[in-house]
Short mmCIF file of C-alpha atoms and ligand atoms in Angstrom, two decimals:
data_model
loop_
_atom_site.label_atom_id
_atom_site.label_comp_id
_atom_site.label_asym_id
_atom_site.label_seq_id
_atom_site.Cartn_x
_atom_site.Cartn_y
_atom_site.Cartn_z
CA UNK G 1 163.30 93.25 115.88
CA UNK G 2 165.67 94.18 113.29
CA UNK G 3 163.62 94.81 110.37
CA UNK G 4 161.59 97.68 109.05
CA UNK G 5 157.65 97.03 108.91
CA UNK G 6 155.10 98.60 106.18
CA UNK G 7 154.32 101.26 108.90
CA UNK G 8 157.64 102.66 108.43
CA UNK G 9 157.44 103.68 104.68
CA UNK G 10 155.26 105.33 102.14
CA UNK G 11 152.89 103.23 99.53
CA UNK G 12 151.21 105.81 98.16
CA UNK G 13 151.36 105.52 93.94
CA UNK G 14 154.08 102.71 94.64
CA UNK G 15 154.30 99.48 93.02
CA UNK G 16 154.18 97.08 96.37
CA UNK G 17 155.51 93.30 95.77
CA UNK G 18 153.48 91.51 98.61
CA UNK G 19 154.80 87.69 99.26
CA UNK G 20 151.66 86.24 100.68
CA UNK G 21 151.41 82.61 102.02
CA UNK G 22 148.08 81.94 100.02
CA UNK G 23 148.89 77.85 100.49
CA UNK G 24 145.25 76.92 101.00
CA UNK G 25 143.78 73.53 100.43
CA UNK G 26 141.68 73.48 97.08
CA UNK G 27 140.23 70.85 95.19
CA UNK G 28 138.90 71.49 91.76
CA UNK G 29 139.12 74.91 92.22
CA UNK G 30 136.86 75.07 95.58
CA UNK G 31 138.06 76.45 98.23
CA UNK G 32 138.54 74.15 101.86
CA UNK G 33 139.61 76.20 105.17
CA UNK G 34 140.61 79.47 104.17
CA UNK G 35 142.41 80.62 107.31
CA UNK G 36 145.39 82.01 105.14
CA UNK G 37 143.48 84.14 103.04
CA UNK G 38 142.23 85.59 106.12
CA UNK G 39 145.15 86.21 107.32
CA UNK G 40 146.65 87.50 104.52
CA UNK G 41 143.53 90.35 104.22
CA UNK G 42 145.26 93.28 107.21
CA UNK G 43 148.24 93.62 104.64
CA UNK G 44 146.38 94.02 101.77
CA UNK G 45 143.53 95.73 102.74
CA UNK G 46 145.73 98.54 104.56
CA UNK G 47 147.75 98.83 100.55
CA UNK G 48 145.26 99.06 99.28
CA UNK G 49 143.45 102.26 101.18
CA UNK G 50 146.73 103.78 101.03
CA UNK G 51 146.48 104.35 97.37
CA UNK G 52 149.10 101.28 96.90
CA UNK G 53 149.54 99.23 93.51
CA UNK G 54 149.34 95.78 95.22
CA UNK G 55 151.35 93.01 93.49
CA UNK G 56 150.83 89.42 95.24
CA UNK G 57 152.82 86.81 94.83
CA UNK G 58 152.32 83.27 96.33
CA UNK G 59 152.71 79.65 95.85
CA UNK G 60 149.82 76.99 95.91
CA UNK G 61 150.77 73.25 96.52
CA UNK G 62 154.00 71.62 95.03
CA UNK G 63 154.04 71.68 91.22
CA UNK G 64 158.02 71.54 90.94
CA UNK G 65 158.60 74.18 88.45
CA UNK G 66 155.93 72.72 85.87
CA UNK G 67 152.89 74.57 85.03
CA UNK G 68 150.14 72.67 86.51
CA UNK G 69 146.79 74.00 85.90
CA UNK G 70 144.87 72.70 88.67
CA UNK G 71 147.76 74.63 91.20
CA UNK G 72 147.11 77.84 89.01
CA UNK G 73 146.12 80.76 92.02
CA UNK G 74 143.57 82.06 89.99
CA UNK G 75 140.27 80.99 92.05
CA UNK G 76 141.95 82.78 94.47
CA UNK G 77 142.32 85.97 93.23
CA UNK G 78 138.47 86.16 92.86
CA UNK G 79 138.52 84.64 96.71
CA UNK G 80 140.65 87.70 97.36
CA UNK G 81 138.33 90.20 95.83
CA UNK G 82 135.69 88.83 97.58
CA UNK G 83 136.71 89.66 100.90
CA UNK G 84 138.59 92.96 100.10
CA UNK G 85 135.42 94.27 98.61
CA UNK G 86 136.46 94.74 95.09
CA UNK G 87 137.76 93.61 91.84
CA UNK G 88 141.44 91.85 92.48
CA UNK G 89 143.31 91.32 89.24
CA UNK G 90 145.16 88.12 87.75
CA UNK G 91 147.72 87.74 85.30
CA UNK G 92 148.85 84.09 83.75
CA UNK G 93 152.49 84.23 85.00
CA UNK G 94 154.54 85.86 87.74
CA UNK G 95 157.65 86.94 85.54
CA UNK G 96 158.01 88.18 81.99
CA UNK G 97 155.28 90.10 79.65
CA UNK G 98 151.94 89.01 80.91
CA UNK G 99 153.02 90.07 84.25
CA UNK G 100 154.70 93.56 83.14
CA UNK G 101 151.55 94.36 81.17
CA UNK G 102 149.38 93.87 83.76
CA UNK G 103 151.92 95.46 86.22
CA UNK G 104 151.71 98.39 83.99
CA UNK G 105 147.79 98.39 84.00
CA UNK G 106 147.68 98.64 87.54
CA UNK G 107 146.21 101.94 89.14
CA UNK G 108 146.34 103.26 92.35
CA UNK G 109 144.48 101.35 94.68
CA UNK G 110 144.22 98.11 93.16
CA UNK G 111 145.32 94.86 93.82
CA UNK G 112 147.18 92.35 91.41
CA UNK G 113 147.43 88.65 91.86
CA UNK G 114 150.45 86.68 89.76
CA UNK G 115 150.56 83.08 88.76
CA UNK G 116 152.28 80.16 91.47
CA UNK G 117 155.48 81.23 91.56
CA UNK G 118 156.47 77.50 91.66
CA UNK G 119 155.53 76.68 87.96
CA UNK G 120 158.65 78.45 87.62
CA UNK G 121 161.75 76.08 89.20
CA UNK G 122 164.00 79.08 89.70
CA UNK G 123 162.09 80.03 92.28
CA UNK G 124 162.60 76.92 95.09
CA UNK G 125 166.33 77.09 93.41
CA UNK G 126 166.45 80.87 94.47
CA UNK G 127 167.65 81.94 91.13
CA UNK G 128 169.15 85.54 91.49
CA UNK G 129 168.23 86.67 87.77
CA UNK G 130 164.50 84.98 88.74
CA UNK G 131 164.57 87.01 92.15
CA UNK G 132 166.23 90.35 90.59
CA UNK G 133 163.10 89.50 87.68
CA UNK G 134 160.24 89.44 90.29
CA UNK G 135 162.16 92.36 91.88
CA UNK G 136 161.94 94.59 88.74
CA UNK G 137 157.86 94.39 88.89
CA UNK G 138 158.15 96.97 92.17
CA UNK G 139 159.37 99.79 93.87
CA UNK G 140 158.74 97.93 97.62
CA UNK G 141 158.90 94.30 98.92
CA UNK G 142 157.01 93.29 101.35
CA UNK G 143 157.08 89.76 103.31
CA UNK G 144 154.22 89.12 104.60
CA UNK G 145 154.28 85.19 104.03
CA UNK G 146 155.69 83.98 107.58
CA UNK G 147 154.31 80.44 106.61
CA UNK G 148 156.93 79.90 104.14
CA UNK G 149 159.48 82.29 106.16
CA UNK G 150 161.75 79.12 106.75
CA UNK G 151 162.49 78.82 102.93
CA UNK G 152 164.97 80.37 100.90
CA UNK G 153 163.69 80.94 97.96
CA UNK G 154 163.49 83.69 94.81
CA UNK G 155 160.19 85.20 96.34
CA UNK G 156 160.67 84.78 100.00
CA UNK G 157 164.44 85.90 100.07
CA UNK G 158 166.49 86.21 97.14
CA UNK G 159 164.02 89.09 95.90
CA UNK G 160 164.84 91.06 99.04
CA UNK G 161 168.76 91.79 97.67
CA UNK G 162 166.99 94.07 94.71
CA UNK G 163 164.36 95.88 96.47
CA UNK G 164 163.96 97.98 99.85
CA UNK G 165 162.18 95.19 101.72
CA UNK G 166 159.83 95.53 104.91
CA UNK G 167 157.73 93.03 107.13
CA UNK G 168 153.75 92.82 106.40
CA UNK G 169 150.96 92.70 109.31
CA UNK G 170 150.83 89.37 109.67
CA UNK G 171 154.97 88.46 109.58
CA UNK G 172 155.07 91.10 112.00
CA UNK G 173 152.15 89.70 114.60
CA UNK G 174 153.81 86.59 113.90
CA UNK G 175 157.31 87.47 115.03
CA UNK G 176 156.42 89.77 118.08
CA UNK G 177 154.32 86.92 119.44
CA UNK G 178 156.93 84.16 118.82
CA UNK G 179 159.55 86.76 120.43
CA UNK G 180 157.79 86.48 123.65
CA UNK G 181 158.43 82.74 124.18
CA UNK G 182 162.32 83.51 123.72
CA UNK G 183 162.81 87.33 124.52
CA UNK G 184 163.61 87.11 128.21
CA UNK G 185 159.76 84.82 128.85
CA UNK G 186 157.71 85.33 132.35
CA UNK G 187 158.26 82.25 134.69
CA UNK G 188 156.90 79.70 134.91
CA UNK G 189 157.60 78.74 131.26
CA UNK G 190 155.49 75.82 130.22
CA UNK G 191 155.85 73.94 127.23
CA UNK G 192 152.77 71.61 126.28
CA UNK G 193 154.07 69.60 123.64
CA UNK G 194 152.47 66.46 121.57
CA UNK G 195 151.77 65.23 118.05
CA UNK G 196 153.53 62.50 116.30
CA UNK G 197 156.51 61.60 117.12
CA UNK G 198 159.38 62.64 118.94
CA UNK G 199 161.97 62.23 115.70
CA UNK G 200 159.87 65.72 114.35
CA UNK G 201 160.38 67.91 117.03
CA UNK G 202 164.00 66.57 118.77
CA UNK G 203 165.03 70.56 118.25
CA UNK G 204 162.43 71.74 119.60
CA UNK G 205 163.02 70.06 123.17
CA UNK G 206 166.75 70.57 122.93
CA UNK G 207 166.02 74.26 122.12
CA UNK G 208 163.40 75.08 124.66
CA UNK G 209 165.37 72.67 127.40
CA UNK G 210 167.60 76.10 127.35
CA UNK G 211 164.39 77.91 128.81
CA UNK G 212 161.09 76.70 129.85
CA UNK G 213 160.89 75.44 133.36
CA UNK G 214 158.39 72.09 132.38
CA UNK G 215 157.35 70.46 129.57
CA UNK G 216 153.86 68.28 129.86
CA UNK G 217 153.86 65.95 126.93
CA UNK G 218 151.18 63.92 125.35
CA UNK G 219 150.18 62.74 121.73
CA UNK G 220 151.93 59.91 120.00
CA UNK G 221 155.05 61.51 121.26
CA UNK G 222 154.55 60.43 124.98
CA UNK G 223 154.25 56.89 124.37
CA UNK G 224 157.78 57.18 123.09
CA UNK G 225 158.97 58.77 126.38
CA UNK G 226 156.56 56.30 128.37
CA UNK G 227 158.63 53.37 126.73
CA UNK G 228 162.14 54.83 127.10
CA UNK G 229 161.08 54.31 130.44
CA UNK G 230 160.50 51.00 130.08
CA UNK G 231 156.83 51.16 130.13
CA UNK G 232 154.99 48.94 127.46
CA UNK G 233 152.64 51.38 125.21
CA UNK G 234 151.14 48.00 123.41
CA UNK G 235 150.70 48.77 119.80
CA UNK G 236 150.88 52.57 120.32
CA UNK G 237 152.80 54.50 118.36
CA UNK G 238 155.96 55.40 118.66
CA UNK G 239 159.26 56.19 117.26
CA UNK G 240 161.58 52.82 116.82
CA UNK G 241 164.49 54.67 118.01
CA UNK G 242 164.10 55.82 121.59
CA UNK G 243 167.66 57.06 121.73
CA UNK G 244 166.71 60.70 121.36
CA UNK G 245 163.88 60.64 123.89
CA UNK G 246 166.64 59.12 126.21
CA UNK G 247 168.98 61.96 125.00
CA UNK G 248 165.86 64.49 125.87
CA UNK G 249 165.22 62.34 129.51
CA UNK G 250 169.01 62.73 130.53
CA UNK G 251 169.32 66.36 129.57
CA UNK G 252 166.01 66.94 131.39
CA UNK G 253 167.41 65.40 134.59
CA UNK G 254 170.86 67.21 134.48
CA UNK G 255 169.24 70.83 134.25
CA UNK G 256 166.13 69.78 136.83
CA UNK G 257 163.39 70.15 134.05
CA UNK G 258 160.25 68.21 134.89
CA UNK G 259 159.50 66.18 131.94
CA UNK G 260 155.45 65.16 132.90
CA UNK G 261 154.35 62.12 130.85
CA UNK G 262 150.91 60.04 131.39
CA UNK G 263 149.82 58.64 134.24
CA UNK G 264 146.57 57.18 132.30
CA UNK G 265 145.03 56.87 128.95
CA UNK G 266 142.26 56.16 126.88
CA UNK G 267 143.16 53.28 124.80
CA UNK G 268 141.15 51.26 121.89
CA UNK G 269 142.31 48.45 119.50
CA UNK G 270 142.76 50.23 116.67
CA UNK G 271 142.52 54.31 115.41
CA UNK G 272 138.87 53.55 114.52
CA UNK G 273 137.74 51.75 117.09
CA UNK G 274 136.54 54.65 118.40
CA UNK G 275 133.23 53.00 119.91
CA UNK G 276 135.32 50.82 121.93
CA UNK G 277 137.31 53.36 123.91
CA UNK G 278 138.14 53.15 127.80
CA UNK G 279 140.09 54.39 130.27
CA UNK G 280 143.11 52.75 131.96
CA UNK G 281 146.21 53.20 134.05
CA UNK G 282 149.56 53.98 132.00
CA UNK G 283 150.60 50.04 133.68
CA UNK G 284 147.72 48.46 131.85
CA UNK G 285 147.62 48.98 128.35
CA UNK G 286 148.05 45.42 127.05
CA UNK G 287 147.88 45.06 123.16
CA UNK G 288 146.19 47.88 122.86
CA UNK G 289 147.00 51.60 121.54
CA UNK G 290 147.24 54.81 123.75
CA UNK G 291 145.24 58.00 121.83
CA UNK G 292 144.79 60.26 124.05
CA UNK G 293 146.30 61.21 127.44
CA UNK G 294 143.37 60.03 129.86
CA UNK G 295 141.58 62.17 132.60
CA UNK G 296 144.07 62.11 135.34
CA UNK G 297 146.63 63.48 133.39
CA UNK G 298 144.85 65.89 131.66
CA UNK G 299 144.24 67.06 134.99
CA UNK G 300 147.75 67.12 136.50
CA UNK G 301 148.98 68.77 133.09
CA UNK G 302 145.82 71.58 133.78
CA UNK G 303 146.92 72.43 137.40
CA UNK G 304 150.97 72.82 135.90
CA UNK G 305 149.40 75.13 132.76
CA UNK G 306 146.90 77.26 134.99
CA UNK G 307 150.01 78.10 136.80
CA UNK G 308 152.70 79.13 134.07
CA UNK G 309 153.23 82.70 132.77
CA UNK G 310 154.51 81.54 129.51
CA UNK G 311 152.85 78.67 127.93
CA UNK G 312 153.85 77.07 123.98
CA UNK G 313 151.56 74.40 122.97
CA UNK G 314 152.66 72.46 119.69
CA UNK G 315 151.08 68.90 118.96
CA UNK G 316 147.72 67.60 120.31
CA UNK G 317 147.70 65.55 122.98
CA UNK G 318 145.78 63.02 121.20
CA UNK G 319 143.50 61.85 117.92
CA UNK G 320 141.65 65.06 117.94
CA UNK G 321 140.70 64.33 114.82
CA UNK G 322 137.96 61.80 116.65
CA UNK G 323 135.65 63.10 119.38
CA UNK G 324 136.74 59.64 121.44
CA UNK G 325 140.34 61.32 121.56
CA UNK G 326 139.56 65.02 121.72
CA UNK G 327 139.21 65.14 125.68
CA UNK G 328 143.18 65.61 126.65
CA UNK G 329 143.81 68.13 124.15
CA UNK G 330 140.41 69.91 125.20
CA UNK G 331 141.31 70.23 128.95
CA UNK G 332 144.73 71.07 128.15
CA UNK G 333 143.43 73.83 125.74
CA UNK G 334 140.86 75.56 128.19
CA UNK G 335 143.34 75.53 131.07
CA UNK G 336 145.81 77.64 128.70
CA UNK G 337 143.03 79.85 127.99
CA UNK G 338 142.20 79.89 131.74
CA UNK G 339 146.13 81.09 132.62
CA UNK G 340 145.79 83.58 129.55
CA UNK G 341 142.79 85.05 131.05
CA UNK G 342 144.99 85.56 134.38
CA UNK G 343 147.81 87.17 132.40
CA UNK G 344 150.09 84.58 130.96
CA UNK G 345 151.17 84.72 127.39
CA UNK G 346 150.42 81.62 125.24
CA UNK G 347 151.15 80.85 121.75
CA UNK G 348 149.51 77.97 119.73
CA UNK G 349 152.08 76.45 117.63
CA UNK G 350 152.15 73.75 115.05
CA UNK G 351 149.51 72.82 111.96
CA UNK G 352 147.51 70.25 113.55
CA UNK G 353 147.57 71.89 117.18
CA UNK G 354 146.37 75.05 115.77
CA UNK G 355 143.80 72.86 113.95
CA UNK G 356 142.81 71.53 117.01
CA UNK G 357 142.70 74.85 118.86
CA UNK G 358 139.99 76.12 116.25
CA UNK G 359 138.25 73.20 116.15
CA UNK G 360 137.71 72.74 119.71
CA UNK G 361 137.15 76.29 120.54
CA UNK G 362 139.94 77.49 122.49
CA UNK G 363 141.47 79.07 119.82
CA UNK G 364 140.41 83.04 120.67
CA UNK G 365 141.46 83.07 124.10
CA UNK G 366 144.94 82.54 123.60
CA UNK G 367 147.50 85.07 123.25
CA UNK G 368 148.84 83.92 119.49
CA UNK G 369 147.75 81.17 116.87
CA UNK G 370 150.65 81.23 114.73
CA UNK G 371 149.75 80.56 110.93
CA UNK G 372 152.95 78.66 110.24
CA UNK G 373 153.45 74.92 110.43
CA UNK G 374 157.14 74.45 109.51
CA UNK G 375 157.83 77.62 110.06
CA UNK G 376 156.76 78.03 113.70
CA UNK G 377 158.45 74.82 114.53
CA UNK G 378 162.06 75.82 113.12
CA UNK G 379 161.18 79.25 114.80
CA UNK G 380 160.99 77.11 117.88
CA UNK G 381 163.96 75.18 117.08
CA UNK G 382 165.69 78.50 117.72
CA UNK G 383 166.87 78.38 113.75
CA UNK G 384 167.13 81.67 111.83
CA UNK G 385 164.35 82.18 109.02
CA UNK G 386 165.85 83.46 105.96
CA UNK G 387 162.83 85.49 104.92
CA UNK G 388 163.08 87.30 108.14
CA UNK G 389 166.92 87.33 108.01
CA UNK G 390 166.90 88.61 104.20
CA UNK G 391 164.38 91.91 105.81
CA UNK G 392 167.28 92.52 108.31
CA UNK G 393 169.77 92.74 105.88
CA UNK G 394 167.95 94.56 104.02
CA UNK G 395 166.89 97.19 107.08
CA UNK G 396 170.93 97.20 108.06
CA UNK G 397 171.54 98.36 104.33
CA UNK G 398 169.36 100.91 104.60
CA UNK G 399 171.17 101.84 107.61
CA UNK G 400 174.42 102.39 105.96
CA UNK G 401 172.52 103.84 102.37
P1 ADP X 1 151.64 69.68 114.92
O1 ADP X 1 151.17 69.80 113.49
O2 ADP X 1 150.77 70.47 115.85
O3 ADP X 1 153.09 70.01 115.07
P2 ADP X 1 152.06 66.85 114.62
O4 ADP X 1 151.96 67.00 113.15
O5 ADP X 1 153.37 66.51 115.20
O6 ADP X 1 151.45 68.14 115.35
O7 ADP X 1 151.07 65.68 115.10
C1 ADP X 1 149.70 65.71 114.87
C2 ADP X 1 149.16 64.32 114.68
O8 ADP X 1 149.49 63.49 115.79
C3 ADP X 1 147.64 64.31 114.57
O9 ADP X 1 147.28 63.84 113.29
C4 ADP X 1 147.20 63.35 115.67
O10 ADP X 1 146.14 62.49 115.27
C5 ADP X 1 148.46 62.55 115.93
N1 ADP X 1 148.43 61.95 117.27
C6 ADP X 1 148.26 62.56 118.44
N2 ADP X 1 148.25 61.67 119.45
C7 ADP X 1 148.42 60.45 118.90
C8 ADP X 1 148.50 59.13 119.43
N3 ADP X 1 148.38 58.88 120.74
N4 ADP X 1 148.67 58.12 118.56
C9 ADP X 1 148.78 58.37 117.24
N5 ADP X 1 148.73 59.59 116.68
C10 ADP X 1 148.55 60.62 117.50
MG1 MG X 2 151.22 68.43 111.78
#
């Protein structure tokens, strides 16, 4: 990778911008799964025994450049402190003189959290004089906030044009595990691949048809496939259009990619109908909806997954969110973790997939969970990330400086 990391330079007594992704869902000011404060904790926690003066910045929800008090960050700074082990600062706005005077308060060692960068709308706009602003508050930038990598904004990319910038921990776990899936992957190259609907993640087949070897597909996503075959998913759902699932079949065909779909399912009358769940044949679904791949082709999708090298896994295969519908994604999940074991690399993509892999236990035996929802997916899409792009300009520069 093109980009320098925080390993590479010297924080000692230095003012260190940190972009975090601290995006976690809160509701009147309690804190609900707090995986990317954990994740956020190497970066900051390494700054801070180096003698660092750690400056955070993130954003919390969507306030749209208004100050909205109940998206304020500041329940999280004590969240931070708690789990670094000490007192983490927090000062009432991200630009301007509350954050300067508390900037300028800052010893070495400790750690300063500023106010949602969002209340301010120059930052989604990518102002320059907002990014050379945020900027001014350090000596070093670091991006640690791979979440929100695939936005170009004042804090995520813009800042990087005024200040040596470098990769955090997590940005750079993130990127080296990602890399695998396109830097030159081991074969068999499987790509397990659900969710929603087909419409979401049409660049992420026509990006990976360029190099997996099979994709097995489940989640709402296969009954699309299922009926651009013709097959009648009842009330299922699917996307309207089946033109680019057609699109995805043909290309398929023409470069000799299996494209597995169900074979069976567990169907029910409606999303809640949990109690009334069964098992049929892909043929005999009727008026009712598919939600979840049944056992057969959990199965069959197992025995092609236990024997890849390389394995993505974005989307559920089913409801996970119910028990009645967590089977498919369950077997699909353990027999990743069961190639992993043997040596393959697999990375966990996608919010609700990586949901699912924590919630149904399969999570620590895979090779990578990636933290990013949108991010992961354009990642996968083969799109460049301007946060990541803006810390390889920045490394070429200081190449040439
Ligand atoms: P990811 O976040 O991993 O990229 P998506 O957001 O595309 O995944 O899709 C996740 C959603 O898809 C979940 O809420 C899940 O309930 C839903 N889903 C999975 N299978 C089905 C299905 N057969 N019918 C309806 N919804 C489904
Ligand atoms: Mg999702």
């Amino acid at each position: 990778m093109n980009f320098r990391s925080l390993r590479d330079v010297d924080v000692r007594g230095k003012r260190v911008i940190v972009r975090e992704d601290l995006n976690v869902p809160l509701k009147d000011g309690h804190l609900g799964d707090d995986t990317r404060i954990v994740a956020a904790l190497q970066t900051l926690r390494w700054l801070r025994e180096r003698d660092a003066r750690t400056i955070v910045l993130a954003h919390l929800g969507r306030p749209d450049g208004k100050v909205v008090p109940q998206l304020s960050l500041r329940p999280i700074a004590t969240e931070l402190g708690v789990r670094l082990g000490g007192r983490v600062g927090f000062a009432g706005d991200c630009v301007g003189p509350v954050a300067e005077a508390a900037v300028a308060a800052l010893h070495d060692g400790d750690t300063l959290l500023l106010e949602n960068v969002r209340f301010h709308p120059e930052e989604e706009a990518n102002d320059p004089v907002f990014a050379r602003a945020l900027a001014a508050l350090g000596d070093l930038y670091v991006n640690d906030a791979f979440g929100t990598a695939h936005r170009a904004h004042a804090s995520t990319e813009g800042i990087a044009a005024y200040v040596p910038a470098v990769a955090g921990f997590l940005m750079e776990a993130e990127l080296t595990a990602l890399g695998r899936l396109t830097n030159d992957p081991a074969l068999p190259f499987v790509c397990a691949i659900g969710g929603a609907k087909v419409k979401d993640k049409v660049g992420v087949f026509s990006h990976l048809l360029q190099r997996v070897s099979a994709f097995v597909i489940g989640g709402g996503m296969a009954n699309t496939f299922l009926a651009a075959a013709g097959i009648d998913v009842g009330t299922s759902l699917r996307d309207d259009d089946l033109s680019p699932a057609k699109a995805i079949i043909a290309q398929a065909k023409l470069k000799n990619i299996p494209l597995h779909v169900p074979s069976d399912a567990v169907v029910s009358t409606a999303f809640d109908a949990d109690a009334s769940a069964e098992t049929v044949p892909i043929s005999e679904i009727g008026a009712r909806m598919i939600l979840d791949i049944g056992p057969q082709t959990a199965a069959a999708y197992a025995a092609v997954l236990r024997d890849a090298r390389t394995i993505v896994f974005n989307g559920p295969m089913g409801v996970y969110e119910k028990p009645a519908y967590q089977n498919g994604t369950r077997t699909v999940g353990e027999a990743i973790a069961e190639a992993t074991r043997n040596g393959a690399v697999s990375v966990v993509g996608g919010g609700d997939a990586a949901a699912a892999a924590h919630e149904l236990g399969f999570a620590a035996a895979m090779t990578h969970v990636s933290t990013g929802g949108g991010a992961t997916l354009e990642f996968l899409e083969g799109k460049t990330l301007p946060g990541v792009a803006a810390l390889e300009r920045s490394a070429q520069e200081a190449g040439i400086r």
